[in-house]
Amino acid sequence: KQEVTQIPAALSVPEGENLVLNCSFTDSAIYNLQWFRQDPGKGLTSLLLIQSSQREQTSGRLNASLDKSSGRSTLYIAASQPGDSATYLCAVNAGGTSYGKLTFGQGTILTVHP
Amino acid sequence: NAGVMQNPRHLVRRRGQEARLRCSPMKGHSHVYWYRQLPEEGLKFMVYLQKENIIDESGMPKERFSAEFPKEGPSILRIQQVVRGDSAAYFCASSPPPLGSKGAKNIQYFGAGTRLSVL
């Protein structure tokens, strides 16, 4: 059974810092991994998706890496801003007979203060 | 292109009543997924549907819960005889059909959710 863990559970940083969010998964046989952000009382916004054959994906100030063999992914946020404050979720798609079923971590609550 | 639409946004039911949650996928998307987020817990997969077909319902509770995605109209998640433990945020996501093994992706786009409160 796939389990996804995110560390840290919460993070508070001053504006302008570069930061790293971590995600680990127990079964390395994944199809892809997706990073989301969730704002309070809102839905999820997809940030980046990394296919199992890829090592990283970049979008603006965000960079996500994937090390499938060690069961890890990191989300790097450069030059953080108060608008980045949200919960960041990592989700794994195992593919195969579980294709379409995302397994989520508990999330990292990020607060960026001015 | 409108995003995934869920309604209602908030739903209040008394114990024993039925709850119907609706989800209209993004245009061109034929795959729908339902997830539940219980208070202080992470998102949990419930069911994956295509038009007129349930693909994976491994996350659905065995009783009182059902889901459908008819040929016409939105996907419906139905909860019969609700109990207080059903209080949660229910999210729907949609994706286009898989493109095949090469370059295939399964980016799921989420709606804003329906927050169900059972009194």
PDB file of C-alpha atoms in Angstrom:
ATOM      1  CA  LYS A   1       0.000   0.000   0.000  1.00  0.00           C
ATOM      2  CA  GLN A   2       1.413   3.329  -1.076  1.00  0.00           C
ATOM      3  CA  GLU A   3       2.007   5.860   1.701  1.00  0.00           C
ATOM      4  CA  VAL A   4       3.063   9.450   1.153  1.00  0.00           C
ATOM      5  CA  THR A   5       4.730  11.570   3.821  1.00  0.00           C
ATOM      6  CA  GLN A   6       5.494  15.264   3.713  1.00  0.00           C
ATOM      7  CA  ILE A   7       8.059  17.057   5.842  1.00  0.00           C
ATOM      8  CA  PRO A   8       7.878  19.523   7.460  1.00  0.00           C
ATOM      9  CA  ALA A   9       4.224  19.658   8.495  1.00  0.00           C
ATOM     10  CA  ALA A  10       4.470  23.444   8.802  1.00  0.00           C
ATOM     11  CA  LEU A  11       6.989  26.058   7.814  1.00  0.00           C
ATOM     12  CA  SER A  12       7.160  29.779   8.544  1.00  0.00           C
ATOM     13  CA  VAL A  13       9.729  31.907   6.724  1.00  0.00           C
ATOM     14  CA  PRO A  14      10.402  35.581   6.038  1.00  0.00           C
ATOM     15  CA  GLU A  15       9.736  36.916   2.585  1.00  0.00           C
ATOM     16  CA  GLY A  16      12.552  36.397   0.102  1.00  0.00           C
ATOM     17  CA  GLU A  17      13.852  33.096   1.419  1.00  0.00           C
ATOM     18  CA  ASN A  18      14.405  30.087  -0.780  1.00  0.00           C
ATOM     19  CA  LEU A  19      12.805  26.993   0.646  1.00  0.00           C
ATOM     20  CA  VAL A  20      12.448  23.258   0.120  1.00  0.00           C
ATOM     21  CA  LEU A  21       9.450  21.070   0.786  1.00  0.00           C
ATOM     22  CA  ASN A  22       9.941  17.328   0.982  1.00  0.00           C
ATOM     23  CA  CYS A  23       7.782  14.419  -0.068  1.00  0.00           C
ATOM     24  CA  SER A  24       8.570  10.730   0.325  1.00  0.00           C
ATOM     25  CA  PHE A  25       6.652   7.677  -0.868  1.00  0.00           C
ATOM     26  CA  THR A  26       6.984   4.045   0.096  1.00  0.00           C
ATOM     27  CA  ASP A  27       6.466   2.308  -3.255  1.00  0.00           C
ATOM     28  CA  SER A  28       8.837   3.527  -5.962  1.00  0.00           C
ATOM     29  CA  ALA A  29       6.755   1.987  -8.774  1.00  0.00           C
ATOM     30  CA  ILE A  30       4.918   5.194  -9.557  1.00  0.00           C
ATOM     31  CA  TYR A  31       3.439   6.550 -12.774  1.00  0.00           C
ATOM     32  CA  ASN A  32       3.794  10.219 -11.915  1.00  0.00           C
ATOM     33  CA  LEU A  33       3.902  12.657  -9.016  1.00  0.00           C
ATOM     34  CA  GLN A  34       1.992  15.910  -8.799  1.00  0.00           C
ATOM     35  CA  TRP A  35       2.439  18.946  -6.546  1.00  0.00           C
ATOM     36  CA  PHE A  36      -0.601  21.050  -5.621  1.00  0.00           C
ATOM     37  CA  ARG A  37      -1.321  24.085  -3.526  1.00  0.00           C
ATOM     38  CA  GLN A  38      -4.484  24.482  -1.513  1.00  0.00           C
ATOM     39  CA  ASP A  39      -5.653  27.811  -0.179  1.00  0.00           C
ATOM     40  CA  PRO A  40      -7.917  27.844   2.927  1.00  0.00           C
ATOM     41  CA  GLY A  41     -11.478  26.880   2.013  1.00  0.00           C
ATOM     42  CA  LYS A  42     -10.550  26.480  -1.631  1.00  0.00           C
ATOM     43  CA  GLY A  43      -9.831  23.690  -4.065  1.00  0.00           C
ATOM     44  CA  LEU A  44      -6.477  22.427  -5.260  1.00  0.00           C
ATOM     45  CA  THR A  45      -4.354  24.105  -7.882  1.00  0.00           C
ATOM     46  CA  SER A  46      -1.961  21.892  -9.804  1.00  0.00           C
ATOM     47  CA  LEU A  47       1.576  23.313  -9.739  1.00  0.00           C
ATOM     48  CA  LEU A  48       3.788  20.727 -11.375  1.00  0.00           C
ATOM     49  CA  LEU A  49       3.534  17.150 -12.614  1.00  0.00           C
ATOM     50  CA  ILE A  50       6.588  14.925 -13.021  1.00  0.00           C
ATOM     51  CA  GLN A  51       6.333  11.742 -15.039  1.00  0.00           C
ATOM     52  CA  SER A  52       8.194   8.711 -13.670  1.00  0.00           C
ATOM     53  CA  SER A  53      10.755   9.002 -16.475  1.00  0.00           C
ATOM     54  CA  GLN A  54      11.568  12.620 -15.637  1.00  0.00           C
ATOM     55  CA  ARG A  55      13.967  14.021 -13.024  1.00  0.00           C
ATOM     56  CA  GLU A  56      12.558  17.521 -12.630  1.00  0.00           C
ATOM     57  CA  GLN A  57      10.053  20.090 -13.786  1.00  0.00           C
ATOM     58  CA  THR A  58      10.189  23.871 -13.539  1.00  0.00           C
ATOM     59  CA  SER A  59       7.543  26.566 -13.606  1.00  0.00           C
ATOM     60  CA  GLY A  60       8.543  30.123 -12.769  1.00  0.00           C
ATOM     61  CA  ARG A  61       9.953  30.210  -9.239  1.00  0.00           C
ATOM     62  CA  LEU A  62       9.013  26.573  -8.652  1.00  0.00           C
ATOM     63  CA  ASN A  63      11.196  23.562  -9.303  1.00  0.00           C
ATOM     64  CA  ALA A  64      10.210  19.998  -8.489  1.00  0.00           C
ATOM     65  CA  SER A  65      12.602  17.075  -8.571  1.00  0.00           C
ATOM     66  CA  LEU A  66      11.949  13.359  -8.487  1.00  0.00           C
ATOM     67  CA  ASP A  67      14.224  10.544  -7.330  1.00  0.00           C
ATOM     68  CA  LYS A  68      12.073   7.514  -7.930  1.00  0.00           C
ATOM     69  CA  SER A  69      14.572   4.948  -6.698  1.00  0.00           C
ATOM     70  CA  SER A  70      14.821   6.555  -3.273  1.00  0.00           C
ATOM     71  CA  GLY A  71      11.135   7.434  -3.138  1.00  0.00           C
ATOM     72  CA  ARG A  72      11.611  11.174  -2.803  1.00  0.00           C
ATOM     73  CA  SER A  73      10.487  14.411  -4.376  1.00  0.00           C
ATOM     74  CA  THR A  74      11.292  17.961  -3.424  1.00  0.00           C
ATOM     75  CA  LEU A  75       9.558  21.214  -4.281  1.00  0.00           C
ATOM     76  CA  TYR A  76      11.892  24.174  -4.334  1.00  0.00           C
ATOM     77  CA  ILE A  77      10.403  27.666  -4.079  1.00  0.00           C
ATOM     78  CA  ALA A  78      12.737  30.524  -4.911  1.00  0.00           C
ATOM     79  CA  ALA A  79      12.433  34.031  -3.476  1.00  0.00           C
ATOM     80  CA  SER A  80       9.287  33.289  -1.475  1.00  0.00           C
ATOM     81  CA  GLN A  81       6.478  35.840  -1.306  1.00  0.00           C
ATOM     82  CA  PRO A  82       3.527  36.282   1.087  1.00  0.00           C
ATOM     83  CA  GLY A  83       1.245  35.157  -1.756  1.00  0.00           C
ATOM     84  CA  ASP A  84       2.942  31.752  -1.612  1.00  0.00           C
ATOM     85  CA  SER A  85       1.339  31.112   1.786  1.00  0.00           C
ATOM     86  CA  ALA A  86      -0.828  28.006   1.402  1.00  0.00           C
ATOM     87  CA  THR A  87      -0.837  24.268   2.041  1.00  0.00           C
ATOM     88  CA  TYR A  88       1.340  22.354  -0.407  1.00  0.00           C
ATOM     89  CA  LEU A  89       0.326  18.810  -1.225  1.00  0.00           C
ATOM     90  CA  CYS A  90       2.249  16.052  -2.907  1.00  0.00           C
ATOM     91  CA  ALA A  91       0.303  13.270  -4.645  1.00  0.00           C
ATOM     92  CA  VAL A  92       1.458  10.041  -6.248  1.00  0.00           C
ATOM     93  CA  ASN A  93      -0.248   8.203  -9.094  1.00  0.00           C
ATOM     94  CA  ALA A  94       0.743   4.550  -8.969  1.00  0.00           C
ATOM     95  CA  GLY A  95      -0.496   3.765 -12.465  1.00  0.00           C
ATOM     96  CA  GLY A  96      -1.390   0.246 -13.514  1.00  0.00           C
ATOM     97  CA  THR A  97      -4.612  -0.959 -11.928  1.00  0.00           C
ATOM     98  CA  SER A  98      -4.482   2.112  -9.664  1.00  0.00           C
ATOM     99  CA  TYR A  99      -4.242   4.514 -12.592  1.00  0.00           C
ATOM    100  CA  GLY A 100      -6.153   7.673 -11.797  1.00  0.00           C
ATOM    101  CA  LYS A 101      -6.037   7.148  -8.035  1.00  0.00           C
ATOM    102  CA  LEU A 102      -3.913   9.827  -6.392  1.00  0.00           C
ATOM    103  CA  THR A 103      -2.436   9.108  -2.967  1.00  0.00           C
ATOM    104  CA  PHE A 104      -1.856  12.352  -1.083  1.00  0.00           C
ATOM    105  CA  GLY A 105       0.503  13.369   1.672  1.00  0.00           C
ATOM    106  CA  GLN A 106      -0.783  15.310   4.653  1.00  0.00           C
ATOM    107  CA  GLY A 107       0.649  18.533   3.288  1.00  0.00           C
ATOM    108  CA  THR A 108       3.043  21.255   4.374  1.00  0.00           C
ATOM    109  CA  ILE A 109       1.455  24.461   5.670  1.00  0.00           C
ATOM    110  CA  LEU A 110       3.623  27.324   4.437  1.00  0.00           C
ATOM    111  CA  THR A 111       3.472  30.825   5.875  1.00  0.00           C
ATOM    112  CA  VAL A 112       5.585  33.558   4.291  1.00  0.00           C
ATOM    113  CA  HIS A 113       5.549  36.714   6.378  1.00  0.00           C
ATOM    114  CA  PRO A 114       6.485  40.159   5.081  1.00  0.00           C
TER     115      PRO A 114
ATOM    116  CA  ASN B   1     -12.616  27.221 -20.686  1.00  0.00           C
ATOM    117  CA  ALA B   2     -14.431  26.931 -17.390  1.00  0.00           C
ATOM    118  CA  GLY B   3     -12.798  24.856 -14.712  1.00  0.00           C
ATOM    119  CA  VAL B   4     -14.272  21.948 -12.795  1.00  0.00           C
ATOM    120  CA  MET B   5     -17.575  23.106 -11.334  1.00  0.00           C
ATOM    121  CA  GLN B   6     -18.958  21.690  -8.136  1.00  0.00           C
ATOM    122  CA  ASN B   7     -22.257  22.507  -6.536  1.00  0.00           C
ATOM    123  CA  PRO B   8     -23.423  23.253  -4.053  1.00  0.00           C
ATOM    124  CA  ARG B   9     -20.376  24.816  -2.385  1.00  0.00           C
ATOM    125  CA  HIS B  10     -21.883  24.264   1.031  1.00  0.00           C
ATOM    126  CA  LEU B  11     -24.501  21.706   1.984  1.00  0.00           C
ATOM    127  CA  VAL B  12     -26.144  21.233   5.358  1.00  0.00           C
ATOM    128  CA  ARG B  13     -28.061  18.050   6.100  1.00  0.00           C
ATOM    129  CA  ARG B  14     -29.604  16.513   9.172  1.00  0.00           C
ATOM    130  CA  ARG B  15     -28.735  12.985  10.179  1.00  0.00           C
ATOM    131  CA  GLY B  16     -30.645  10.470   8.085  1.00  0.00           C
ATOM    132  CA  GLN B  17     -31.157  12.754   5.077  1.00  0.00           C
ATOM    133  CA  GLU B  18     -29.630  12.268   1.642  1.00  0.00           C
ATOM    134  CA  ALA B  19     -26.835  14.400   0.203  1.00  0.00           C
ATOM    135  CA  ARG B  20     -26.279  14.846  -3.545  1.00  0.00           C
ATOM    136  CA  LEU B  21     -23.077  16.459  -4.700  1.00  0.00           C
ATOM    137  CA  ARG B  22     -22.632  17.468  -8.331  1.00  0.00           C
ATOM    138  CA  CYS B  23     -19.535  17.827 -10.442  1.00  0.00           C
ATOM    139  CA  SER B  24     -19.262  19.128 -14.002  1.00  0.00           C
ATOM    140  CA  PRO B  25     -15.843  18.312 -15.474  1.00  0.00           C
ATOM    141  CA  MET B  26     -13.811  20.636 -17.620  1.00  0.00           C
ATOM    142  CA  LYS B  27     -14.785  20.758 -21.264  1.00  0.00           C
ATOM    143  CA  GLY B  28     -13.321  17.817 -23.142  1.00  0.00           C
ATOM    144  CA  HIS B  29     -12.649  15.804 -19.988  1.00  0.00           C
ATOM    145  CA  SER B  30     -14.301  12.406 -19.814  1.00  0.00           C
ATOM    146  CA  HIS B  31     -12.701  11.182 -16.576  1.00  0.00           C
ATOM    147  CA  VAL B  32     -13.917  12.204 -13.132  1.00  0.00           C
ATOM    148  CA  TYR B  33     -12.513  11.484  -9.681  1.00  0.00           C
ATOM    149  CA  TRP B  34     -13.978  12.063  -6.235  1.00  0.00           C
ATOM    150  CA  TYR B  35     -11.894  12.670  -3.101  1.00  0.00           C
ATOM    151  CA  ARG B  36     -12.860  13.312   0.502  1.00  0.00           C
ATOM    152  CA  GLN B  37     -11.020  15.503   2.985  1.00  0.00           C
ATOM    153  CA  LEU B  38     -12.062  14.831   6.559  1.00  0.00           C
ATOM    154  CA  PRO B  39     -11.275  17.446   9.221  1.00  0.00           C
ATOM    155  CA  GLU B  40      -7.580  17.331  10.156  1.00  0.00           C
ATOM    156  CA  GLU B  41      -6.942  14.558   7.616  1.00  0.00           C
ATOM    157  CA  GLY B  42      -5.493  14.431   4.155  1.00  0.00           C
ATOM    158  CA  LEU B  43      -7.326  13.940   0.901  1.00  0.00           C
ATOM    159  CA  LYS B  44      -8.458  10.364   0.309  1.00  0.00           C
ATOM    160  CA  PHE B  45      -9.425   8.869  -3.034  1.00  0.00           C
ATOM    161  CA  MET B  46     -12.991   7.612  -3.281  1.00  0.00           C
ATOM    162  CA  VAL B  47     -13.896   6.734  -6.867  1.00  0.00           C
ATOM    163  CA  TYR B  48     -12.792   7.107 -10.481  1.00  0.00           C
ATOM    164  CA  LEU B  49     -15.396   7.211 -13.253  1.00  0.00           C
ATOM    165  CA  GLN B  50     -15.644   7.534 -16.986  1.00  0.00           C
ATOM    166  CA  LYS B  51     -18.878   8.260 -18.784  1.00  0.00           C
ATOM    167  CA  GLU B  52     -21.391   5.555 -17.771  1.00  0.00           C
ATOM    168  CA  ASN B  53     -18.632   3.459 -16.224  1.00  0.00           C
ATOM    169  CA  ILE B  54     -17.035   3.060 -12.774  1.00  0.00           C
ATOM    170  CA  ILE B  55     -13.325   2.366 -13.218  1.00  0.00           C
ATOM    171  CA  ASP B  56     -12.129   2.190  -9.613  1.00  0.00           C
ATOM    172  CA  GLU B  57     -14.293   2.446  -6.517  1.00  0.00           C
ATOM    173  CA  SER B  58     -11.755   1.040  -4.081  1.00  0.00           C
ATOM    174  CA  GLY B  59     -12.006   4.110  -1.830  1.00  0.00           C
ATOM    175  CA  MET B  60     -15.782   4.192  -1.534  1.00  0.00           C
ATOM    176  CA  PRO B  61     -17.368   3.162   1.766  1.00  0.00           C
ATOM    177  CA  LYS B  62     -19.275  -0.077   1.278  1.00  0.00           C
ATOM    178  CA  GLU B  63     -22.622   1.295   2.361  1.00  0.00           C
ATOM    179  CA  ARG B  64     -24.641   4.474   1.764  1.00  0.00           C
ATOM    180  CA  PHE B  65     -22.258   5.952  -0.840  1.00  0.00           C
ATOM    181  CA  SER B  66     -22.690   5.747  -4.604  1.00  0.00           C
ATOM    182  CA  ALA B  67     -21.396   7.628  -7.614  1.00  0.00           C
ATOM    183  CA  GLU B  68     -22.391   7.946 -11.232  1.00  0.00           C
ATOM    184  CA  PHE B  69     -21.274   9.797 -14.328  1.00  0.00           C
ATOM    185  CA  PRO B  70     -24.078   9.554 -16.898  1.00  0.00           C
ATOM    186  CA  LYS B  71     -23.752  10.035 -20.625  1.00  0.00           C
ATOM    187  CA  GLU B  72     -25.351  13.459 -20.263  1.00  0.00           C
ATOM    188  CA  GLY B  73     -25.051  15.761 -17.284  1.00  0.00           C
ATOM    189  CA  PRO B  74     -22.758  16.048 -14.290  1.00  0.00           C
ATOM    190  CA  SER B  75     -21.240  13.365 -12.126  1.00  0.00           C
ATOM    191  CA  ILE B  76     -23.174  12.788  -8.908  1.00  0.00           C
ATOM    192  CA  LEU B  77     -21.859  11.601  -5.564  1.00  0.00           C
ATOM    193  CA  ARG B  78     -24.780  10.430  -3.465  1.00  0.00           C
ATOM    194  CA  ILE B  79     -24.695   9.802   0.258  1.00  0.00           C
ATOM    195  CA  GLN B  80     -27.759   8.191   1.752  1.00  0.00           C
ATOM    196  CA  GLN B  81     -28.773   8.450   5.412  1.00  0.00           C
ATOM    197  CA  VAL B  82     -25.944  10.805   6.288  1.00  0.00           C
ATOM    198  CA  VAL B  83     -24.237  10.612   9.672  1.00  0.00           C
ATOM    199  CA  ARG B  84     -22.090  13.191  11.466  1.00  0.00           C
ATOM    200  CA  GLY B  85     -18.937  11.364  10.393  1.00  0.00           C
ATOM    201  CA  ASP B  86     -19.747  12.202   6.765  1.00  0.00           C
ATOM    202  CA  SER B  87     -19.061  15.873   7.457  1.00  0.00           C
ATOM    203  CA  ALA B  88     -16.130  16.715   5.223  1.00  0.00           C
ATOM    204  CA  ALA B  89     -15.032  18.537   2.111  1.00  0.00           C
ATOM    205  CA  TYR B  90     -15.696  16.526  -1.038  1.00  0.00           C
ATOM    206  CA  PHE B  91     -13.571  17.371  -4.045  1.00  0.00           C
ATOM    207  CA  CYS B  92     -14.085  16.403  -7.631  1.00  0.00           C
ATOM    208  CA  ALA B  93     -11.327  16.352 -10.237  1.00  0.00           C
ATOM    209  CA  SER B  94     -11.348  15.722 -13.959  1.00  0.00           C
ATOM    210  CA  SER B  95      -8.810  14.821 -16.598  1.00  0.00           C
ATOM    211  CA  PRO B  96      -8.750  14.210 -20.337  1.00  0.00           C
ATOM    212  CA  PRO B  97      -8.555  10.630 -21.583  1.00  0.00           C
ATOM    213  CA  PRO B  98      -5.100   9.020 -21.350  1.00  0.00           C
ATOM    214  CA  LEU B  99      -3.064   9.593 -24.494  1.00  0.00           C
ATOM    215  CA  GLY B 100      -1.438   6.189 -24.488  1.00  0.00           C
ATOM    216  CA  SER B 101       1.768   4.898 -22.939  1.00  0.00           C
ATOM    217  CA  LYS B 102       4.079   7.408 -24.602  1.00  0.00           C
ATOM    218  CA  GLY B 103       3.689  10.902 -23.272  1.00  0.00           C
ATOM    219  CA  ALA B 104       0.565   9.984 -21.407  1.00  0.00           C
ATOM    220  CA  LYS B 105      -0.313  12.170 -18.498  1.00  0.00           C
ATOM    221  CA  ASN B 106      -2.967  12.168 -15.864  1.00  0.00           C
ATOM    222  CA  ILE B 107      -3.062  15.767 -14.714  1.00  0.00           C
ATOM    223  CA  GLN B 108      -6.109  16.071 -12.522  1.00  0.00           C
ATOM    224  CA  TYR B 109      -7.811  19.436 -12.273  1.00  0.00           C
ATOM    225  CA  PHE B 110      -9.760  20.008  -9.101  1.00  0.00           C
ATOM    226  CA  GLY B 111     -12.956  21.841  -8.330  1.00  0.00           C
ATOM    227  CA  ALA B 112     -13.436  24.122  -5.324  1.00  0.00           C
ATOM    228  CA  GLY B 113     -15.175  21.366  -3.366  1.00  0.00           C
ATOM    229  CA  THR B 114     -18.465  20.884  -1.562  1.00  0.00           C
ATOM    230  CA  ARG B 115     -18.376  21.268   2.178  1.00  0.00           C
ATOM    231  CA  LEU B 116     -20.926  18.958   3.743  1.00  0.00           C
ATOM    232  CA  SER B 117     -22.046  19.572   7.304  1.00  0.00           C
ATOM    233  CA  VAL B 118     -24.261  17.006   8.995  1.00  0.00           C
ATOM    234  CA  LEU B 119     -26.199  18.267  12.017  1.00  0.00           C
TER     235      LEU B 119
END
